[in-house]
Amino acid sequence: MTTQDGRVRLAAGVAIRAERFGGLIYRYDNRRLYFIHSRIAADFLLGLDDSSSLVDAAHAFVQSQGLTAEQVKPLLDSVAQLERMGLLVRDTDPSAGPASPLASVPTSPSTGLTHR
């Protein structure tokens, strides 16, 4: 699992879009579509703007959303999985492009993601 410090953003060529069920992540370089089955996770990912560390962003998000401790671990696990898949990159990654435009997403208690 990845460390949870440092700035994180969407990789170059990756976009996220809010949906009723959570969100979609599209990777333009290989045309893969990933489903985020958590509107909480989608909200968090849409809020990553490369201006604060992952830990600071997570703390601010947890406080603003009133999340419980049980909801935080799946959120950070999803971020770690997206980073392993190359959909999120660390600020120090030279291949990282600009962050994608953000959209608003409603909230839901479920978490997880699937790739199709």
mmCIF file of N, CA and C in Angstrom:
data_model
loop_
_atom_site.group_PDB
_atom_site.id
_atom_site.type_symbol
_atom_site.label_atom_id
_atom_site.label_comp_id
_atom_site.label_asym_id
_atom_site.label_seq_id
_atom_site.Cartn_x
_atom_site.Cartn_y
_atom_site.Cartn_z
ATOM 1 N N MET A 1 0.834 -1.182 0.000
ATOM 2 C CA MET A 1 0.000 0.000 0.000
ATOM 3 C C MET A 1 0.872 1.235 0.000
ATOM 4 N N THR A 2 0.393 2.262 -0.620
ATOM 5 C CA THR A 2 1.160 3.489 -0.766
ATOM 6 C C THR A 2 1.214 4.264 0.553
ATOM 7 N N THR A 3 2.230 5.099 0.689
ATOM 8 C CA THR A 3 2.241 5.974 1.856
ATOM 9 C C THR A 3 1.176 7.032 1.640
ATOM 10 N N GLN A 4 0.678 7.597 2.709
ATOM 11 C CA GLN A 4 -0.444 8.519 2.585
ATOM 12 C C GLN A 4 -0.019 9.960 2.801
ATOM 13 N N ASP A 5 1.246 10.277 2.514
ATOM 14 C CA ASP A 5 1.678 11.652 2.598
ATOM 15 C C ASP A 5 2.034 12.144 1.201
ATOM 16 N N GLY A 6 2.260 13.409 1.057
ATOM 17 C CA GLY A 6 2.580 13.994 -0.242
ATOM 18 C C GLY A 6 1.333 14.397 -0.996
ATOM 19 N N ARG A 7 1.531 15.214 -2.026
ATOM 20 C CA ARG A 7 0.423 15.681 -2.846
ATOM 21 C C ARG A 7 0.094 14.651 -3.919
ATOM 22 N N VAL A 8 -1.199 14.467 -4.174
ATOM 23 C CA VAL A 8 -1.674 13.489 -5.147
ATOM 24 C C VAL A 8 -2.670 14.181 -6.063
ATOM 25 N N ARG A 9 -2.646 13.801 -7.352
ATOM 26 C CA ARG A 9 -3.616 14.343 -8.309
ATOM 27 C C ARG A 9 -3.894 13.306 -9.380
ATOM 28 N N LEU A 10 -4.887 13.582 -10.211
ATOM 29 C CA LEU A 10 -5.168 12.690 -11.327
ATOM 30 C C LEU A 10 -3.979 12.688 -12.272
ATOM 31 N N ALA A 11 -3.665 11.552 -12.838
ATOM 32 C CA ALA A 11 -2.577 11.432 -13.798
ATOM 33 C C ALA A 11 -2.955 12.168 -15.087
ATOM 34 N N ALA A 12 -1.964 12.489 -15.878
ATOM 35 C CA ALA A 12 -2.205 13.120 -17.179
ATOM 36 C C ALA A 12 -3.060 12.171 -18.023
ATOM 37 N N GLY A 13 -4.036 12.712 -18.727
ATOM 38 C CA GLY A 13 -4.884 11.883 -19.571
ATOM 39 C C GLY A 13 -5.958 11.123 -18.824
ATOM 40 N N VAL A 14 -6.201 11.492 -17.576
ATOM 41 C CA VAL A 14 -7.228 10.843 -16.769
ATOM 42 C C VAL A 14 -8.246 11.901 -16.363
ATOM 43 N N ALA A 15 -9.526 11.559 -16.496
ATOM 44 C CA ALA A 15 -10.605 12.469 -16.106
ATOM 45 C C ALA A 15 -11.585 11.725 -15.217
ATOM 46 N N ILE A 16 -12.218 12.454 -14.332
ATOM 47 C CA ILE A 16 -13.229 11.882 -13.454
ATOM 48 C C ILE A 16 -14.520 12.658 -13.650
ATOM 49 N N ARG A 17 -15.626 11.929 -13.616
ATOM 50 C CA ARG A 17 -16.933 12.551 -13.793
ATOM 51 C C ARG A 17 -17.891 12.014 -12.735
ATOM 52 N N ALA A 18 -18.653 12.917 -12.161
ATOM 53 C CA ALA A 18 -19.639 12.537 -11.153
ATOM 54 C C ALA A 18 -20.822 11.836 -11.794
ATOM 55 N N GLU A 19 -21.328 10.833 -11.096
ATOM 56 C CA GLU A 19 -22.522 10.101 -11.518
ATOM 57 C C GLU A 19 -23.387 9.851 -10.291
ATOM 58 N N ARG A 20 -24.647 9.467 -10.491
ATOM 59 C CA ARG A 20 -25.545 9.187 -9.366
ATOM 60 C C ARG A 20 -24.998 8.092 -8.459
ATOM 61 N N PHE A 21 -24.365 7.081 -9.047
ATOM 62 C CA PHE A 21 -23.870 5.928 -8.280
ATOM 63 C C PHE A 21 -22.510 6.160 -7.672
ATOM 64 N N GLY A 22 -21.838 7.207 -8.034
ATOM 65 C CA GLY A 22 -20.480 7.488 -7.565
ATOM 66 C C GLY A 22 -19.743 8.317 -8.586
ATOM 67 N N GLY A 23 -19.014 7.650 -9.475
ATOM 68 C CA GLY A 23 -18.277 8.384 -10.497
ATOM 69 C C GLY A 23 -17.646 7.467 -11.516
ATOM 70 N N LEU A 24 -17.198 8.085 -12.588
ATOM 71 C CA LEU A 24 -16.482 7.384 -13.652
ATOM 72 C C LEU A 24 -15.098 7.993 -13.774
ATOM 73 N N ILE A 25 -14.119 7.137 -13.959
ATOM 74 C CA ILE A 25 -12.769 7.606 -14.267
ATOM 75 C C ILE A 25 -12.449 7.088 -15.660
ATOM 76 N N TYR A 26 -12.046 7.993 -16.539
ATOM 77 C CA TYR A 26 -11.718 7.602 -17.907
ATOM 78 C C TYR A 26 -10.257 7.890 -18.159
ATOM 79 N N ARG A 27 -9.596 6.921 -18.766
ATOM 80 C CA ARG A 27 -8.181 7.060 -19.105
ATOM 81 C C ARG A 27 -8.086 7.186 -20.620
ATOM 82 N N TYR A 28 -7.726 8.358 -21.101
ATOM 83 C CA TYR A 28 -7.721 8.642 -22.535
ATOM 84 C C TYR A 28 -6.658 7.883 -23.306
ATOM 85 N N ASP A 29 -5.523 7.562 -22.672
ATOM 86 C CA ASP A 29 -4.441 6.911 -23.420
ATOM 87 C C ASP A 29 -4.766 5.470 -23.808
ATOM 88 N N ASN A 30 -5.552 4.768 -23.005
ATOM 89 C CA ASN A 30 -5.894 3.382 -23.354
ATOM 90 C C ASN A 30 -7.409 3.151 -23.420
ATOM 91 N N ARG A 31 -8.170 4.222 -23.303
ATOM 92 C CA ARG A 31 -9.634 4.196 -23.416
ATOM 93 C C ARG A 31 -10.306 3.278 -22.405
ATOM 94 N N ARG A 32 -9.735 3.171 -21.231
ATOM 95 C CA ARG A 32 -10.337 2.346 -20.179
ATOM 96 C C ARG A 32 -11.245 3.203 -19.314
ATOM 97 N N LEU A 33 -12.322 2.575 -18.895
ATOM 98 C CA LEU A 33 -13.300 3.224 -18.046
ATOM 99 C C LEU A 33 -13.346 2.493 -16.707
ATOM 100 N N TYR A 34 -13.286 3.241 -15.628
ATOM 101 C CA TYR A 34 -13.326 2.680 -14.286
ATOM 102 C C TYR A 34 -14.532 3.260 -13.554
ATOM 103 N N PHE A 35 -15.220 2.425 -12.812
ATOM 104 C CA PHE A 35 -16.386 2.843 -12.057
ATOM 105 C C PHE A 35 -16.014 3.015 -10.591
ATOM 106 N N ILE A 36 -16.411 4.122 -10.005
ATOM 107 C CA ILE A 36 -16.248 4.353 -8.575
ATOM 108 C C ILE A 36 -17.628 4.144 -7.972
ATOM 109 N N HIS A 37 -17.753 3.162 -7.127
ATOM 110 C CA HIS A 37 -19.046 2.821 -6.543
ATOM 111 C C HIS A 37 -19.288 3.538 -5.223
ATOM 112 N N SER A 38 -18.685 4.675 -5.063
ATOM 113 C CA SER A 38 -18.848 5.447 -3.836
ATOM 114 C C SER A 38 -18.873 6.918 -4.176
ATOM 115 N N ARG A 39 -19.968 7.557 -3.845
ATOM 116 C CA ARG A 39 -20.033 8.986 -4.090
ATOM 117 C C ARG A 39 -19.148 9.735 -3.097
ATOM 118 N N ILE A 40 -18.900 9.150 -1.938
ATOM 119 C CA ILE A 40 -17.970 9.759 -0.989
ATOM 120 C C ILE A 40 -16.563 9.758 -1.588
ATOM 121 N N ALA A 41 -16.140 8.625 -2.141
ATOM 122 C CA ALA A 41 -14.820 8.540 -2.760
ATOM 123 C C ALA A 41 -14.728 9.478 -3.962
ATOM 124 N N ALA A 42 -15.783 9.537 -4.771
ATOM 125 C CA ALA A 42 -15.782 10.430 -5.927
ATOM 126 C C ALA A 42 -15.658 11.880 -5.474
ATOM 127 N N ASP A 43 -16.393 12.268 -4.437
ATOM 128 C CA ASP A 43 -16.278 13.624 -3.889
ATOM 129 C C ASP A 43 -14.837 13.924 -3.481
ATOM 130 N N PHE A 44 -14.236 12.982 -2.780
ATOM 131 C CA PHE A 44 -12.865 13.189 -2.318
ATOM 132 C C PHE A 44 -11.906 13.334 -3.494
ATOM 133 N N LEU A 45 -12.022 12.448 -4.477
ATOM 134 C CA LEU A 45 -11.127 12.492 -5.636
ATOM 135 C C LEU A 45 -11.301 13.788 -6.426
ATOM 136 N N LEU A 46 -12.529 14.241 -6.560
ATOM 137 C CA LEU A 46 -12.782 15.488 -7.276
ATOM 138 C C LEU A 46 -12.186 16.684 -6.547
ATOM 139 N N GLY A 47 -12.033 16.563 -5.241
ATOM 140 C CA GLY A 47 -11.475 17.651 -4.456
ATOM 141 C C GLY A 47 -9.954 17.681 -4.411
ATOM 142 N N LEU A 48 -9.286 16.640 -4.913
ATOM 143 C CA LEU A 48 -7.817 16.642 -4.920
ATOM 144 C C LEU A 48 -7.345 17.666 -5.943
ATOM 145 N N ASP A 49 -6.714 18.720 -5.459
ATOM 146 C CA ASP A 49 -6.313 19.800 -6.360
ATOM 147 C C ASP A 49 -4.819 20.075 -6.340
ATOM 148 N N ASP A 50 -4.048 19.184 -5.752
ATOM 149 C CA ASP A 50 -2.596 19.306 -5.727
ATOM 150 C C ASP A 50 -2.120 20.505 -4.916
ATOM 151 N N SER A 51 -3.001 21.065 -4.061
ATOM 152 C CA SER A 51 -2.573 22.218 -3.268
ATOM 153 C C SER A 51 -2.240 21.837 -1.821
ATOM 154 N N SER A 52 -2.647 20.635 -1.396
ATOM 155 C CA SER A 52 -2.325 20.190 -0.042
ATOM 156 C C SER A 52 -1.974 18.710 -0.071
ATOM 157 N N SER A 53 -1.352 18.261 1.003
ATOM 158 C CA SER A 53 -0.952 16.856 1.058
ATOM 159 C C SER A 53 -2.190 15.968 1.132
ATOM 160 N N LEU A 54 -2.010 14.698 0.804
ATOM 161 C CA LEU A 54 -3.103 13.741 0.860
ATOM 162 C C LEU A 54 -3.669 13.657 2.270
ATOM 163 N N VAL A 55 -2.794 13.646 3.267
ATOM 164 C CA VAL A 55 -3.231 13.561 4.659
ATOM 165 C C VAL A 55 -4.054 14.791 5.032
ATOM 166 N N ASP A 56 -3.571 15.984 4.654
ATOM 167 C CA ASP A 56 -4.311 17.211 4.968
ATOM 168 C C ASP A 56 -5.656 17.240 4.245
ATOM 169 N N ALA A 57 -5.657 16.839 2.972
ATOM 170 C CA ALA A 57 -6.903 16.805 2.195
ATOM 171 C C ALA A 57 -7.884 15.819 2.814
ATOM 172 N N ALA A 58 -7.390 14.657 3.249
ATOM 173 C CA ALA A 58 -8.258 13.645 3.866
ATOM 174 C C ALA A 58 -8.848 14.162 5.173
ATOM 175 N N HIS A 59 -8.018 14.798 6.012
ATOM 176 C CA HIS A 59 -8.519 15.339 7.279
ATOM 177 C C HIS A 59 -9.583 16.401 7.032
ATOM 178 N N ALA A 60 -9.328 17.305 6.101
ATOM 179 C CA ALA A 60 -10.299 18.360 5.797
ATOM 180 C C ALA A 60 -11.599 17.768 5.248
ATOM 181 N N PHE A 61 -11.484 16.757 4.384
ATOM 182 C CA PHE A 61 -12.666 16.129 3.801
ATOM 183 C C PHE A 61 -13.484 15.411 4.864
ATOM 184 N N VAL A 62 -12.810 14.662 5.734
ATOM 185 C CA VAL A 62 -13.489 13.929 6.806
ATOM 186 C C VAL A 62 -14.267 14.905 7.690
ATOM 187 N N GLN A 63 -13.638 16.012 8.045
ATOM 188 C CA GLN A 63 -14.307 16.998 8.896
ATOM 189 C C GLN A 63 -15.480 17.650 8.170
ATOM 190 N N SER A 64 -15.295 18.009 6.907
ATOM 191 C CA SER A 64 -16.365 18.696 6.174
ATOM 192 C C SER A 64 -17.558 17.784 5.906
ATOM 193 N N GLN A 65 -17.320 16.479 5.753
ATOM 194 C CA GLN A 65 -18.386 15.532 5.453
ATOM 195 C C GLN A 65 -18.953 14.848 6.692
ATOM 196 N N GLY A 66 -18.293 15.026 7.833
ATOM 197 C CA GLY A 66 -18.746 14.380 9.056
ATOM 198 C C GLY A 66 -18.644 12.859 8.989
ATOM 199 N N LEU A 67 -17.573 12.358 8.380
ATOM 200 C CA LEU A 67 -17.400 10.915 8.213
ATOM 201 C C LEU A 67 -16.963 10.258 9.517
ATOM 202 N N THR A 68 -17.292 8.979 9.639
ATOM 203 C CA THR A 68 -16.857 8.200 10.788
ATOM 204 C C THR A 68 -15.519 7.539 10.463
ATOM 205 N N ALA A 69 -14.859 7.019 11.482
ATOM 206 C CA ALA A 69 -13.577 6.336 11.294
ATOM 207 C C ALA A 69 -13.721 5.146 10.357
ATOM 208 N N GLU A 70 -14.870 4.467 10.399
ATOM 209 C CA GLU A 70 -15.093 3.307 9.534
ATOM 210 C C GLU A 70 -15.158 3.694 8.054
ATOM 211 N N GLN A 71 -15.525 4.924 7.757
ATOM 212 C CA GLN A 71 -15.629 5.381 6.372
ATOM 213 C C GLN A 71 -14.301 5.896 5.813
ATOM 214 N N VAL A 72 -13.350 6.197 6.674
ATOM 215 C CA VAL A 72 -12.085 6.781 6.226
ATOM 216 C C VAL A 72 -11.162 5.738 5.613
ATOM 217 N N LYS A 73 -11.018 4.568 6.233
ATOM 218 C CA LYS A 73 -10.090 3.566 5.719
ATOM 219 C C LYS A 73 -10.442 3.118 4.303
ATOM 220 N N PRO A 74 -11.708 2.790 3.984
ATOM 221 C CA PRO A 74 -12.021 2.421 2.599
ATOM 222 C C PRO A 74 -11.718 3.556 1.612
ATOM 223 N N LEU A 75 -11.887 4.786 2.063
ATOM 224 C CA LEU A 75 -11.583 5.941 1.211
ATOM 225 C C LEU A 75 -10.093 5.979 0.864
ATOM 226 N N LEU A 76 -9.242 5.842 1.879
ATOM 227 C CA LEU A 76 -7.792 5.865 1.646
ATOM 228 C C LEU A 76 -7.325 4.608 0.900
ATOM 229 N N ASP A 77 -7.989 3.472 1.135
ATOM 230 C CA ASP A 77 -7.669 2.258 0.375
ATOM 231 C C ASP A 77 -7.983 2.455 -1.112
ATOM 232 N N SER A 78 -9.092 3.128 -1.416
ATOM 233 C CA SER A 78 -9.439 3.416 -2.814
ATOM 234 C C SER A 78 -8.391 4.310 -3.461
ATOM 235 N N VAL A 79 -7.928 5.312 -2.726
ATOM 236 C CA VAL A 79 -6.887 6.206 -3.245
ATOM 237 C C VAL A 79 -5.618 5.408 -3.534
ATOM 238 N N ALA A 80 -5.241 4.519 -2.618
ATOM 239 C CA ALA A 80 -4.040 3.694 -2.810
ATOM 240 C C ALA A 80 -4.195 2.795 -4.031
ATOM 241 N N GLN A 81 -5.376 2.219 -4.213
ATOM 242 C CA GLN A 81 -5.612 1.356 -5.371
ATOM 243 C C GLN A 81 -5.522 2.159 -6.672
ATOM 244 N N LEU A 82 -6.089 3.342 -6.695
ATOM 245 C CA LEU A 82 -6.031 4.189 -7.900
ATOM 246 C C LEU A 82 -4.594 4.599 -8.211
ATOM 247 N N GLU A 83 -3.804 4.817 -7.173
ATOM 248 C CA GLU A 83 -2.398 5.161 -7.388
ATOM 249 C C GLU A 83 -1.637 3.965 -7.965
ATOM 250 N N ARG A 84 -1.890 2.774 -7.436
ATOM 251 C CA ARG A 84 -1.230 1.574 -7.981
ATOM 252 C C ARG A 84 -1.613 1.348 -9.440
ATOM 253 N N MET A 85 -2.836 1.703 -9.800
ATOM 254 C CA MET A 85 -3.311 1.532 -11.176
ATOM 255 C C MET A 85 -2.798 2.631 -12.109
ATOM 256 N N GLY A 86 -2.119 3.630 -11.554
ATOM 257 C CA GLY A 86 -1.586 4.719 -12.369
ATOM 258 C C GLY A 86 -2.595 5.804 -12.692
ATOM 259 N N LEU A 87 -3.731 5.805 -12.018
ATOM 260 C CA LEU A 87 -4.754 6.817 -12.267
ATOM 261 C C LEU A 87 -4.529 8.064 -11.427
ATOM 262 N N LEU A 88 -3.857 7.905 -10.307
ATOM 263 C CA LEU A 88 -3.429 9.017 -9.470
ATOM 264 C C LEU A 88 -1.915 9.003 -9.422
ATOM 265 N N VAL A 89 -1.311 10.176 -9.366
ATOM 266 C CA VAL A 89 0.148 10.273 -9.295
ATOM 267 C C VAL A 89 0.550 11.233 -8.186
ATOM 268 N N ARG A 90 1.752 11.019 -7.682
ATOM 269 C CA ARG A 90 2.338 11.915 -6.691
ATOM 270 C C ARG A 90 2.806 13.182 -7.388
ATOM 271 N N ASP A 91 2.825 14.272 -6.666
ATOM 272 C CA ASP A 91 3.267 15.561 -7.193
ATOM 273 C C ASP A 91 4.687 15.501 -7.744
ATOM 274 N N THR A 92 5.513 14.598 -7.207
ATOM 275 C CA THR A 92 6.900 14.507 -7.645
ATOM 276 C C THR A 92 7.057 13.734 -8.951
ATOM 277 N N ASP A 93 5.974 13.137 -9.467
ATOM 278 C CA ASP A 93 6.026 12.355 -10.704
ATOM 279 C C ASP A 93 6.164 13.289 -11.906
ATOM 280 N N PRO A 94 7.263 13.194 -12.683
ATOM 281 C CA PRO A 94 7.466 14.099 -13.811
ATOM 282 C C PRO A 94 6.451 13.903 -14.928
ATOM 283 N N SER A 95 5.774 12.751 -15.002
ATOM 284 C CA SER A 95 4.800 12.523 -16.057
ATOM 285 C C SER A 95 3.429 13.079 -15.699
ATOM 286 N N ALA A 96 3.297 13.622 -14.503
ATOM 287 C CA ALA A 96 1.996 14.127 -14.067
ATOM 288 C C ALA A 96 1.633 15.375 -14.845
ATOM 289 N N GLY A 97 0.467 15.372 -15.376
ATOM 290 C CA GLY A 97 -0.040 16.527 -16.102
ATOM 291 C C GLY A 97 -0.877 17.381 -15.183
ATOM 292 N N PRO A 98 -1.506 18.384 -15.750
ATOM 293 C CA PRO A 98 -2.353 19.234 -14.927
ATOM 294 C C PRO A 98 -3.560 18.465 -14.404
ATOM 295 N N ALA A 99 -4.059 18.896 -13.285
ATOM 296 C CA ALA A 99 -5.241 18.248 -12.715
ATOM 297 C C ALA A 99 -6.432 18.454 -13.629
ATOM 298 N N SER A 100 -7.313 17.466 -13.682
ATOM 299 C CA SER A 100 -8.498 17.551 -14.519
ATOM 300 C C SER A 100 -9.515 18.508 -13.919
ATOM 301 N N PRO A 101 -10.404 19.068 -14.755
ATOM 302 C CA PRO A 101 -11.464 19.928 -14.215
ATOM 303 C C PRO A 101 -12.332 19.136 -13.245
ATOM 304 N N LEU A 102 -12.831 19.807 -12.241
ATOM 305 C CA LEU A 102 -13.613 19.137 -11.210
ATOM 306 C C LEU A 102 -15.093 19.442 -11.384
ATOM 307 N N ALA A 103 -15.932 18.486 -10.976
ATOM 308 C CA ALA A 103 -17.380 18.655 -10.999
ATOM 309 C C ALA A 103 -17.926 18.313 -9.628
ATOM 310 N N SER A 104 -19.121 18.731 -9.342
ATOM 311 C CA SER A 104 -19.705 18.411 -8.041
ATOM 312 C C SER A 104 -20.338 17.027 -8.080
ATOM 313 N N VAL A 105 -20.278 16.340 -6.937
ATOM 314 C CA VAL A 105 -20.794 14.982 -6.825
ATOM 315 C C VAL A 105 -21.620 14.877 -5.563
ATOM 316 N N PRO A 106 -22.796 14.221 -5.613
ATOM 317 C CA PRO A 106 -23.555 13.984 -4.386
ATOM 318 C C PRO A 106 -22.873 12.935 -3.500
ATOM 319 N N THR A 107 -23.403 12.654 -2.324
ATOM 320 C CA THR A 107 -22.768 11.716 -1.408
ATOM 321 C C THR A 107 -23.532 10.414 -1.264
ATOM 322 N N SER A 108 -22.821 9.325 -0.927
ATOM 323 C CA SER A 108 -23.397 7.995 -0.706
ATOM 324 C C SER A 108 -22.480 7.225 0.225
ATOM 325 N N PRO A 109 -22.999 6.293 1.024
ATOM 326 C CA PRO A 109 -22.154 5.582 1.980
ATOM 327 C C PRO A 109 -21.323 4.450 1.408
ATOM 328 N N SER A 110 -21.581 3.960 0.207
ATOM 329 C CA SER A 110 -20.830 2.813 -0.309
ATOM 330 C C SER A 110 -19.462 3.221 -0.826
ATOM 331 N N THR A 111 -18.529 2.277 -0.852
ATOM 332 C CA THR A 111 -17.199 2.536 -1.366
ATOM 333 C C THR A 111 -16.772 1.413 -2.295
ATOM 334 N N GLY A 112 -15.743 1.663 -3.082
ATOM 335 C CA GLY A 112 -15.189 0.648 -3.965
ATOM 336 C C GLY A 112 -15.109 1.141 -5.395
ATOM 337 N N LEU A 113 -14.401 0.415 -6.224
ATOM 338 C CA LEU A 113 -14.357 0.756 -7.631
ATOM 339 C C LEU A 113 -14.155 -0.482 -8.465
ATOM 340 N N THR A 114 -14.579 -0.396 -9.705
ATOM 341 C CA THR A 114 -14.491 -1.515 -10.645
ATOM 342 C C THR A 114 -13.954 -0.979 -11.951
ATOM 343 N N HIS A 115 -13.358 -1.821 -12.713
ATOM 344 C CA HIS A 115 -12.851 -1.412 -14.023
ATOM 345 C C HIS A 115 -13.519 -2.269 -15.063
ATOM 346 N N ARG A 116 -13.931 -1.654 -16.163
ATOM 347 C CA ARG A 116 -14.601 -2.368 -17.252
ATOM 348 C C ARG A 116 -13.854 -2.167 -18.535
#
